[in-house]
mmCIF file of C-alpha atoms in Angstrom:
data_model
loop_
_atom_site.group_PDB
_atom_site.id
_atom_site.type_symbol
_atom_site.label_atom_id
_atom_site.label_comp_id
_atom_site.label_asym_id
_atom_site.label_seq_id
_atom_site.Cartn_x
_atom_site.Cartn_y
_atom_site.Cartn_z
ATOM 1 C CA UNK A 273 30.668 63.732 180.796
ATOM 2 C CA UNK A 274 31.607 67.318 179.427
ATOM 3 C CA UNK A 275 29.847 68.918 176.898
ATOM 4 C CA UNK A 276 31.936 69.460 173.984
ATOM 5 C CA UNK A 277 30.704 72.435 171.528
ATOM 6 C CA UNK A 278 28.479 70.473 168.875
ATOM 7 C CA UNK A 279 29.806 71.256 164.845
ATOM 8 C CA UNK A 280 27.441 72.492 162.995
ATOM 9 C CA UNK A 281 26.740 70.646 159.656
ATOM 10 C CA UNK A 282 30.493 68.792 159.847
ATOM 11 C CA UNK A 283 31.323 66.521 156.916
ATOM 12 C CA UNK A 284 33.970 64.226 158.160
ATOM 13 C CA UNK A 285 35.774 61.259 156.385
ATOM 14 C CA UNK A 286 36.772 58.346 157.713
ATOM 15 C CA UNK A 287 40.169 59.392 159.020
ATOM 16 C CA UNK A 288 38.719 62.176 160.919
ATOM 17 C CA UNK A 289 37.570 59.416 163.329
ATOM 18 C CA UNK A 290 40.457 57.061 163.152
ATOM 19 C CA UNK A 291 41.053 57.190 166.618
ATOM 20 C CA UNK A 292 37.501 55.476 167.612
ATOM 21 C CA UNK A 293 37.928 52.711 164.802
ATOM 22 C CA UNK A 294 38.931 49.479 165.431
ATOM 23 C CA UNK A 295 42.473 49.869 164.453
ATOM 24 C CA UNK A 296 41.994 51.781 167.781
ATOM 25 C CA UNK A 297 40.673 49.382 170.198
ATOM 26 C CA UNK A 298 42.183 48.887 173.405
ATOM 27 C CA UNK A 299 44.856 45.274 172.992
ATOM 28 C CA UNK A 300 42.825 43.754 176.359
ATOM 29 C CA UNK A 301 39.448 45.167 177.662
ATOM 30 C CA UNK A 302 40.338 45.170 181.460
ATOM 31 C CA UNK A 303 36.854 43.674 182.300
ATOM 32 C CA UNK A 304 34.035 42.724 180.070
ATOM 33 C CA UNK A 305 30.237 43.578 180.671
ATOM 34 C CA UNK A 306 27.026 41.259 180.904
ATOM 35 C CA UNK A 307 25.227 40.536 178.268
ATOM 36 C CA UNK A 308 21.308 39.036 178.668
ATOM 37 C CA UNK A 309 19.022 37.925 175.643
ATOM 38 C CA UNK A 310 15.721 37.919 174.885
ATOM 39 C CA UNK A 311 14.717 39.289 178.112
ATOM 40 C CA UNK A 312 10.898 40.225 178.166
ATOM 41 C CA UNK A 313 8.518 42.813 178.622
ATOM 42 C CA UNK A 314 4.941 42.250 178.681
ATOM 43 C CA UNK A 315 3.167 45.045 177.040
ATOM 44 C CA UNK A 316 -0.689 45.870 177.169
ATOM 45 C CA UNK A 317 -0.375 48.066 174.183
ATOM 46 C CA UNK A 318 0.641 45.444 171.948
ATOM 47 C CA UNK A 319 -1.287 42.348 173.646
ATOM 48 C CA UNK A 320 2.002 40.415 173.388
ATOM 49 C CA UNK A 321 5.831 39.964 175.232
ATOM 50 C CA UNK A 322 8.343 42.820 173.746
ATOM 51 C CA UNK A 323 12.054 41.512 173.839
ATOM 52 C CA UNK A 324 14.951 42.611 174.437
ATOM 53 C CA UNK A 325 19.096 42.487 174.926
ATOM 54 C CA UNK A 326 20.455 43.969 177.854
ATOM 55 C CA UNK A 327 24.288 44.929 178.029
ATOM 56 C CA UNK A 328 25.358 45.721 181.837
ATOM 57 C CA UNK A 329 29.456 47.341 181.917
ATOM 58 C CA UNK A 330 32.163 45.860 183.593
ATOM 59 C CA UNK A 331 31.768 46.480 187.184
ATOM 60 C CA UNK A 332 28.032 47.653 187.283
ATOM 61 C CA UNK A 333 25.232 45.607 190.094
ATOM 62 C CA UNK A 334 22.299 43.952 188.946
ATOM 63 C CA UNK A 335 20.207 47.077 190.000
ATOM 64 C CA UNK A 336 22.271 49.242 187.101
ATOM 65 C CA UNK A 337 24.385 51.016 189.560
ATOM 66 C CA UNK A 338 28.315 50.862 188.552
ATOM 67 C CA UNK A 339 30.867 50.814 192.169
ATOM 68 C CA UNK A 340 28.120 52.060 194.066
ATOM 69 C CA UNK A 341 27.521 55.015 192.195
ATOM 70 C CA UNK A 342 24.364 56.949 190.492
ATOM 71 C CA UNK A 343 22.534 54.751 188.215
ATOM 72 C CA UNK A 344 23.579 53.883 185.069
ATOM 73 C CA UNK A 345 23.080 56.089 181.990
ATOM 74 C CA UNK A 346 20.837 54.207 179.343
ATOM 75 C CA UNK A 347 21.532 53.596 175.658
ATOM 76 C CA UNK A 348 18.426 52.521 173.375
ATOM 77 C CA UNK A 349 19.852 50.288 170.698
ATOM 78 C CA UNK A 350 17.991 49.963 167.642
ATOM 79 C CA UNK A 351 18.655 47.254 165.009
ATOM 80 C CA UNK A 352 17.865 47.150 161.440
ATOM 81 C CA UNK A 353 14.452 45.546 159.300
ATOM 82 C CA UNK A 354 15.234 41.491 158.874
ATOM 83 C CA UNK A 355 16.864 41.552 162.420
ATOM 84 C CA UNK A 356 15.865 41.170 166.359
ATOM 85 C CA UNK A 357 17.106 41.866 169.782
ATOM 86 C CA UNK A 358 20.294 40.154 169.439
ATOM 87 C CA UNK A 359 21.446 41.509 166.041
ATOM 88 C CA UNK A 360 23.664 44.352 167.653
ATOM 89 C CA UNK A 361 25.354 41.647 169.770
ATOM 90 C CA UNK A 362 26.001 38.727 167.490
ATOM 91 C CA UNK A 363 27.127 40.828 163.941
ATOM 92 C CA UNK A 364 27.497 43.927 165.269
ATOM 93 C CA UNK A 365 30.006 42.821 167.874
ATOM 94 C CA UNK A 366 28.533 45.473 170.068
ATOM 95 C CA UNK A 367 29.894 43.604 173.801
ATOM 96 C CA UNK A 368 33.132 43.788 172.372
ATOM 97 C CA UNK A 369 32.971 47.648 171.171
ATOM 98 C CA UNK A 370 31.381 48.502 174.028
ATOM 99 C CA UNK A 371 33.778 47.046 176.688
ATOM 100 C CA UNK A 372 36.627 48.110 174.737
ATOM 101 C CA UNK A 373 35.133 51.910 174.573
ATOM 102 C CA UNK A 374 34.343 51.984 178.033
ATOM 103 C CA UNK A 375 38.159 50.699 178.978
ATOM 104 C CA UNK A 376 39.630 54.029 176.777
ATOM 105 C CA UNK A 377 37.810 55.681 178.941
ATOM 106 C CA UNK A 378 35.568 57.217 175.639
ATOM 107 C CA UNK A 379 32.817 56.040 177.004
ATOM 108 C CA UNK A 380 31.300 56.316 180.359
ATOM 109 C CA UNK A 381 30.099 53.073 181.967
ATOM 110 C CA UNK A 382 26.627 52.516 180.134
ATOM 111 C CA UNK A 383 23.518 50.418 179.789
ATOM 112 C CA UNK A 384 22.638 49.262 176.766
ATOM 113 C CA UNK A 385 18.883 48.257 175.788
ATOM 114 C CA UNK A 386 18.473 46.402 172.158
ATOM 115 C CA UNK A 387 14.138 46.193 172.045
ATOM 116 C CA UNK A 388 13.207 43.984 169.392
ATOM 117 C CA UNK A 389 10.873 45.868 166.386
ATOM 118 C CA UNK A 390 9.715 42.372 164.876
ATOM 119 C CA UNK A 391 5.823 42.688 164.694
ATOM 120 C CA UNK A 392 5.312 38.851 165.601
ATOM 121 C CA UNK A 393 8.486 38.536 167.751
ATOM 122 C CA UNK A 394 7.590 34.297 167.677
ATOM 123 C CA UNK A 395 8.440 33.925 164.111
ATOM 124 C CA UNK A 396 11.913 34.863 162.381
ATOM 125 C CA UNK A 397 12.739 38.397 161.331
ATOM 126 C CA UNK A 398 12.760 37.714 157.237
ATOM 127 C CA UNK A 399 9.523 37.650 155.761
ATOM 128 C CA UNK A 400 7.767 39.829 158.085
ATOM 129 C CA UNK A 401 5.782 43.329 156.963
ATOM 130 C CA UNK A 402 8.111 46.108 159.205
ATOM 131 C CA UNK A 403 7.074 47.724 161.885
ATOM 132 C CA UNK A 404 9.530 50.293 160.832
ATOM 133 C CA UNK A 405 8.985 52.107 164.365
ATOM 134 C CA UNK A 406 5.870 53.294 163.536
ATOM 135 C CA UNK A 407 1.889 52.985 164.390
ATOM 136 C CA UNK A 408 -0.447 50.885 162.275
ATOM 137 C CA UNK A 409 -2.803 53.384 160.271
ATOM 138 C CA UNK A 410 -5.616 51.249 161.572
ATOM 139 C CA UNK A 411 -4.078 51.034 165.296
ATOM 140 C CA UNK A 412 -4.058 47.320 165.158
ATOM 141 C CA UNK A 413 -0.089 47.715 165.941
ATOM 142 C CA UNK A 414 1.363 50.551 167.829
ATOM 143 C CA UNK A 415 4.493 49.936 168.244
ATOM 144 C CA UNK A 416 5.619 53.314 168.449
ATOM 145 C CA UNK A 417 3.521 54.277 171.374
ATOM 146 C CA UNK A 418 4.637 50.991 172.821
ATOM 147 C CA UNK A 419 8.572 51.755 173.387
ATOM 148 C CA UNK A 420 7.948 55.510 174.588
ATOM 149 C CA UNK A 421 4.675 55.087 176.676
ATOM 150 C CA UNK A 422 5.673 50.956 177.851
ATOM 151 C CA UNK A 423 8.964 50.249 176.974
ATOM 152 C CA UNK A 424 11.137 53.079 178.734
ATOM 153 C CA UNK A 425 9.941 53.408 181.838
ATOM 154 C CA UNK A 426 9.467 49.612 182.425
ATOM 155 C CA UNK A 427 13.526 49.256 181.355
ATOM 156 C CA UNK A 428 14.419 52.098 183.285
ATOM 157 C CA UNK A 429 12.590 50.968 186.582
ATOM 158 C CA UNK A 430 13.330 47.546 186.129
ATOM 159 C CA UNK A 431 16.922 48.139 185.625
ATOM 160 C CA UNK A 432 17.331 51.620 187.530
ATOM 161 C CA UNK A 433 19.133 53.134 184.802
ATOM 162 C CA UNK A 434 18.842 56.314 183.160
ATOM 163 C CA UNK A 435 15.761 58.454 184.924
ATOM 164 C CA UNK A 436 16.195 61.607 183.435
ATOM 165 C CA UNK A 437 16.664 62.633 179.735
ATOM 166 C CA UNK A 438 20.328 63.492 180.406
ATOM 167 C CA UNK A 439 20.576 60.371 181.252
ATOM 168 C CA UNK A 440 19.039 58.599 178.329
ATOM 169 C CA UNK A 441 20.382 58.566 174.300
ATOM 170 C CA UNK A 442 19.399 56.689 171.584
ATOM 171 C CA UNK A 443 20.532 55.294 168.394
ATOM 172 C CA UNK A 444 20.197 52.851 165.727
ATOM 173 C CA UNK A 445 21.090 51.639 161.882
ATOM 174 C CA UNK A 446 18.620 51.509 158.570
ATOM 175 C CA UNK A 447 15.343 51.160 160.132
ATOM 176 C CA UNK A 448 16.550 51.628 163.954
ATOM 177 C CA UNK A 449 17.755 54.760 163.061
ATOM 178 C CA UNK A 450 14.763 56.244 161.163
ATOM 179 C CA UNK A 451 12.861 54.585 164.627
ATOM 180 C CA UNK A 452 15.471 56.688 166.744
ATOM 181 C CA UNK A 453 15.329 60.150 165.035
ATOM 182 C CA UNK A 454 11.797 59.819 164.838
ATOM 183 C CA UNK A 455 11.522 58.882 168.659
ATOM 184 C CA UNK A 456 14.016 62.360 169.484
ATOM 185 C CA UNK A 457 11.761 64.518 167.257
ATOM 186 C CA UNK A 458 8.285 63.743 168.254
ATOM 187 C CA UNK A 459 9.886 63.698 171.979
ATOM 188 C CA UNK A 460 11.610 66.623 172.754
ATOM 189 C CA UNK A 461 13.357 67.078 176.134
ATOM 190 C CA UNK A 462 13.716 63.330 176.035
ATOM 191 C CA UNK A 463 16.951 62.069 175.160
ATOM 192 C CA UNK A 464 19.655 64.250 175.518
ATOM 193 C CA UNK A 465 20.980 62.799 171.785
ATOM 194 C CA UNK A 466 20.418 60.555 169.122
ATOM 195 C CA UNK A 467 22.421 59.190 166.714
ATOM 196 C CA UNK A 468 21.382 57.352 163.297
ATOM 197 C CA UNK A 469 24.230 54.928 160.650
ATOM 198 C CA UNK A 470 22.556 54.892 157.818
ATOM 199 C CA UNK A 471 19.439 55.999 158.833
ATOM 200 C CA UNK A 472 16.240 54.504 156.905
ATOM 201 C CA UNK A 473 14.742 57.743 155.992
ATOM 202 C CA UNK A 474 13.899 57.801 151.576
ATOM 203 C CA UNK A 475 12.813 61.364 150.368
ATOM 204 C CA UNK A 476 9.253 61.879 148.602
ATOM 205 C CA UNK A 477 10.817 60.418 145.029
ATOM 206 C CA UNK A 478 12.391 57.387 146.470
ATOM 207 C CA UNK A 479 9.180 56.610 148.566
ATOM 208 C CA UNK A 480 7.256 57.098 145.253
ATOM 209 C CA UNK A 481 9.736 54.616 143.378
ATOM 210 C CA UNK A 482 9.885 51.997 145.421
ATOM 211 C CA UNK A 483 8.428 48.577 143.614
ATOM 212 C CA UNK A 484 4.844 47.552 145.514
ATOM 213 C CA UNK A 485 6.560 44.883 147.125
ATOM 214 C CA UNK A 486 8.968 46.910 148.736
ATOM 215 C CA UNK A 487 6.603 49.872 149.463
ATOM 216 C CA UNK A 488 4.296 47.233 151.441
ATOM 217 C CA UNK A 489 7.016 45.339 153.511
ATOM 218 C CA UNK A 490 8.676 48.977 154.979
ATOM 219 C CA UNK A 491 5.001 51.393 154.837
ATOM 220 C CA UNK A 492 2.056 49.485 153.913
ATOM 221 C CA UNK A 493 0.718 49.044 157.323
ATOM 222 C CA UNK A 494 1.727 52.670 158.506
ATOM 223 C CA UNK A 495 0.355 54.721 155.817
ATOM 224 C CA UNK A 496 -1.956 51.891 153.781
ATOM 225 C CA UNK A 497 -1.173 49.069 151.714
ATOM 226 C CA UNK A 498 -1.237 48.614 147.947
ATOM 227 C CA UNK A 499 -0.549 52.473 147.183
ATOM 228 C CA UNK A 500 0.662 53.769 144.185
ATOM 229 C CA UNK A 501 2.844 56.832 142.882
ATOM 230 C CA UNK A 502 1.893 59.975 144.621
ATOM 231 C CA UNK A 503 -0.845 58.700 146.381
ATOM 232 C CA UNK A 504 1.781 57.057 149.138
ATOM 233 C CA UNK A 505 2.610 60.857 150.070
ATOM 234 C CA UNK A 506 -0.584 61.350 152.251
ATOM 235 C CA UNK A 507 -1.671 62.385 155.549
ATOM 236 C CA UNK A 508 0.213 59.322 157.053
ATOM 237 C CA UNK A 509 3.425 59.394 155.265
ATOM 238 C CA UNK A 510 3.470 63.201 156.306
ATOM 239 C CA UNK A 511 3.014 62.504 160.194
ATOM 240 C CA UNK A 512 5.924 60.117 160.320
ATOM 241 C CA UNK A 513 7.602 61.830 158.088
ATOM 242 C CA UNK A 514 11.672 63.279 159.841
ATOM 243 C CA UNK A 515 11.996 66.395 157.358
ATOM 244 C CA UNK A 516 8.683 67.272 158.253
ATOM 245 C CA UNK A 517 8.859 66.967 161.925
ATOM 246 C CA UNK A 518 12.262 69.014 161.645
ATOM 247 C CA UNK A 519 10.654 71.738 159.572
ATOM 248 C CA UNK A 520 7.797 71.924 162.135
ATOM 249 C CA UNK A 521 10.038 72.055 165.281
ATOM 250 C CA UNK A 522 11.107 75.286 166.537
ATOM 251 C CA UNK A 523 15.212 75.444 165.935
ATOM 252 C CA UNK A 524 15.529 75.835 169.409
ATOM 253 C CA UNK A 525 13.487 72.750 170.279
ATOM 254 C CA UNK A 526 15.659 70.712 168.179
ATOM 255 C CA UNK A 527 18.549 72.207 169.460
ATOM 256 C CA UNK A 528 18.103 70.557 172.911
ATOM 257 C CA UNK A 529 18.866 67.105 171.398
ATOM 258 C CA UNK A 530 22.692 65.974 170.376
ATOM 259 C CA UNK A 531 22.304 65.214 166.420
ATOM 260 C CA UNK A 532 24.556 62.603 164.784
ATOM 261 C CA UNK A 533 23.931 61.267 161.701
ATOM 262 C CA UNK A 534 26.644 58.990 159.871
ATOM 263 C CA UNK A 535 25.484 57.409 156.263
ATOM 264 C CA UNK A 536 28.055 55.786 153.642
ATOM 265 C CA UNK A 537 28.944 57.635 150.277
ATOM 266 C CA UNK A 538 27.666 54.506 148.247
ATOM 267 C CA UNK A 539 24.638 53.290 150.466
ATOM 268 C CA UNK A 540 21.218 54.041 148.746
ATOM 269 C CA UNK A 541 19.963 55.986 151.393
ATOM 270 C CA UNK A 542 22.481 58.392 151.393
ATOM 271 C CA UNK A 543 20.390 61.068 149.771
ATOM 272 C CA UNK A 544 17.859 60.874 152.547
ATOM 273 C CA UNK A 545 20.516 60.848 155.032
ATOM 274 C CA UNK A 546 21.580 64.314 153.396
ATOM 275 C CA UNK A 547 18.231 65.903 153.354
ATOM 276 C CA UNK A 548 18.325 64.906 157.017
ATOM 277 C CA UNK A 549 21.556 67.336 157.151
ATOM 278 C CA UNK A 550 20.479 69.874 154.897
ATOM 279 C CA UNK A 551 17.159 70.614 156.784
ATOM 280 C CA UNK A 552 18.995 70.600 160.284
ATOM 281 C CA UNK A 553 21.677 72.918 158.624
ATOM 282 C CA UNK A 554 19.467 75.307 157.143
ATOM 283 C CA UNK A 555 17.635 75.668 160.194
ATOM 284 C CA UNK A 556 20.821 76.601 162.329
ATOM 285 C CA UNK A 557 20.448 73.305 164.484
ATOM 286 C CA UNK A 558 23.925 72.284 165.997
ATOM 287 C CA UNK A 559 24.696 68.490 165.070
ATOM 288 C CA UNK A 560 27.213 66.266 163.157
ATOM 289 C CA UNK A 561 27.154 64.833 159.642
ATOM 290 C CA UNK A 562 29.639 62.386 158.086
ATOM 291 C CA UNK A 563 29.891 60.355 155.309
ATOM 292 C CA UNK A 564 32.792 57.784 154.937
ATOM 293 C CA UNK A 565 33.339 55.472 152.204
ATOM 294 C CA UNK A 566 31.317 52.273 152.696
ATOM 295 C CA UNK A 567 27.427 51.046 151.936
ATOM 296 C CA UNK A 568 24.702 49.539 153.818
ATOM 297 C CA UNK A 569 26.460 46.698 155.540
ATOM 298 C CA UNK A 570 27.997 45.958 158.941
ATOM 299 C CA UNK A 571 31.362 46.677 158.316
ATOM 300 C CA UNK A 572 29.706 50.519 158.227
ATOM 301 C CA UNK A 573 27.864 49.970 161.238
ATOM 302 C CA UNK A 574 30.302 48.595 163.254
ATOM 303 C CA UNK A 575 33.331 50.919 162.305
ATOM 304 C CA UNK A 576 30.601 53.394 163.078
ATOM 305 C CA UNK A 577 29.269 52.764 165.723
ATOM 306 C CA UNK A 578 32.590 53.749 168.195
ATOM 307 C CA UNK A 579 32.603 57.209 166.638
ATOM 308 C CA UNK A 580 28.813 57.480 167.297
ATOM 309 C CA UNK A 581 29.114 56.365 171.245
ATOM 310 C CA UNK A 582 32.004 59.314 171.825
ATOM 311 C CA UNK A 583 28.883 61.696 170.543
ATOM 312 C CA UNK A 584 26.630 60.370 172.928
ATOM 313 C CA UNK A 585 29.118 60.109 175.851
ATOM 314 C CA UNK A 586 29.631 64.388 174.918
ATOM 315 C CA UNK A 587 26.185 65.062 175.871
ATOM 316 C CA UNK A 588 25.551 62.641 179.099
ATOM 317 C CA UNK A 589 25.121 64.356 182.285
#
């Protein structure tokens, strides 16, 4: 696709995106893509099957070619803490979206890969201390070195899609988009964008105020359980931590990734999500912010997530 020139630090509202919502959507799809669930990847990092979704576009072959062309470019779908693989699919509607963008022709034919971040992927989602994209502190649980060291290249040869970083994006909501920024920071020159709704990122305070509970189900096993005030803010917290990693990053490192980041006016996390664009901003990094009305809830993330796939489809070669 053509590069389009990036805003820098662009507040939009919800009518500046009208045209990707779904008052928008195409009447009929022309053709629908395949959709596979709880596909598997057996990964020696983790000592256990990773799973996944797979979304193939109208028209493409099983080897992730579309009409006999190049292989596919590759979307990594992240989904949010107390869901799996198929969350994107069966609330987010993400088939549907998907065929419908691709059939407006504001999307290129893409694959779509929805890895599951459940650390015992045999058990349901609720209940479950977060992997929250990140390493164990003890290295019991890597699941971050997992999807960037196991996880992409098996996809990508399996499938033969993407291949090259401008031929690879990712994206997610609440947790899956802290997961996704995080992966396009601390791997530069590998995705030519990412995109976050709602992105689960909490500045120093909020991490500080969080109840123990709460604390231990998102961090405890990334940066030590049972921590208290201040004491949460340590070496760990500040080597996963996104305004860190931005301030750290040369500007024109950063500037080699697409940025979106999209975060409702009444969602909790929207002052994280605003740090996020404050830090980028002040550092002179191209990327888009908006904030329409809405909270942390699907009906964000799926009127979202058409706006955030135009982004992407800017910055594929």
């Amino acid at each position: 696709m053509k590069r389009r020139t990036l805003l820098t630090a662009t507040a939009a509202t919800a009518t500046a995106f009208a045209a990707t919502g779904p008052t928008a959507r195409a009447a009929a799809p022309t053709a629908r893509g395949r959709v596979r669930e709880n596909l598997a990847m057996p990964s020696s990092v983790l000592g256990t099957d990773v799973l996944y979704s797979l979304y193939l576009p109208p028209g493409s072959t099983d080897d992730g070619r579309h009409d006999g062309e190049r292989a596919l470019p590759v979307l990594y779908l992240h989904h949010g803490s107390g869901d799996d693989n198929t969350a994107w699919l069966r609330k987010g509607d993400a088939g549907a979206i998907l065929d419908e963008a691709i059939a407006r022709r504001d999307v290129p034919p893409i694959a779509v890969v929805m890895p599951d971040a459940r650390r015992d992927m045999t058990r349901p989602p609720g209940g479950q201390y977060l992997t929250y994209h990140m390493n164990d502190a003890d290295g019991s649980h890597r699941y971050a070195d997992m999807f960037t060291e196991e996880f992409v290249p098996f996809v990508e040869d399996l499938h033969r899609v993407g291949g090259a970083p401008g031929r690879r994006c990712v994206g997610g909501l609440s947790m899956g988009g802290f997961g996704s920024l995080s992966y396009a920071l601390r791997h530069p020159d590998t995705f030519a964008a990412a995109f976050a709704l709602s992105a689960g990122f909490r500045t120093d305070e909020q991490v500080v105020a969080l109840d123990m509970d709460g604390y231990n189900r998102r961090y405890g096993r990334a940066w030590g359980e049972n921590l208290e005030g201040e004491a949460r803010l340590n070496d760990l917290y500040r080597s996963w931590n996104l305004l860190d990693a931005i301030a750290c990053t040369p500007a024109d490192v950063l500037s080699r990734t697409a940025w979106f980041l999209d975060c409702g006016a009444y969602d909790g996390l929207f002052e994280g999500n605003a740090a996020l664009h404050i830090a980028l901003t002040r550092k002179g990094v191209p990327h888009r912010f908006m904030s329409r009305e809405g909270g942390h809830d699907w009906a964000y993330w799926t009127s979202g997530l058409p706006a955030a796939l135009a982004f992407l489809a800017d910055h594929l070669d």
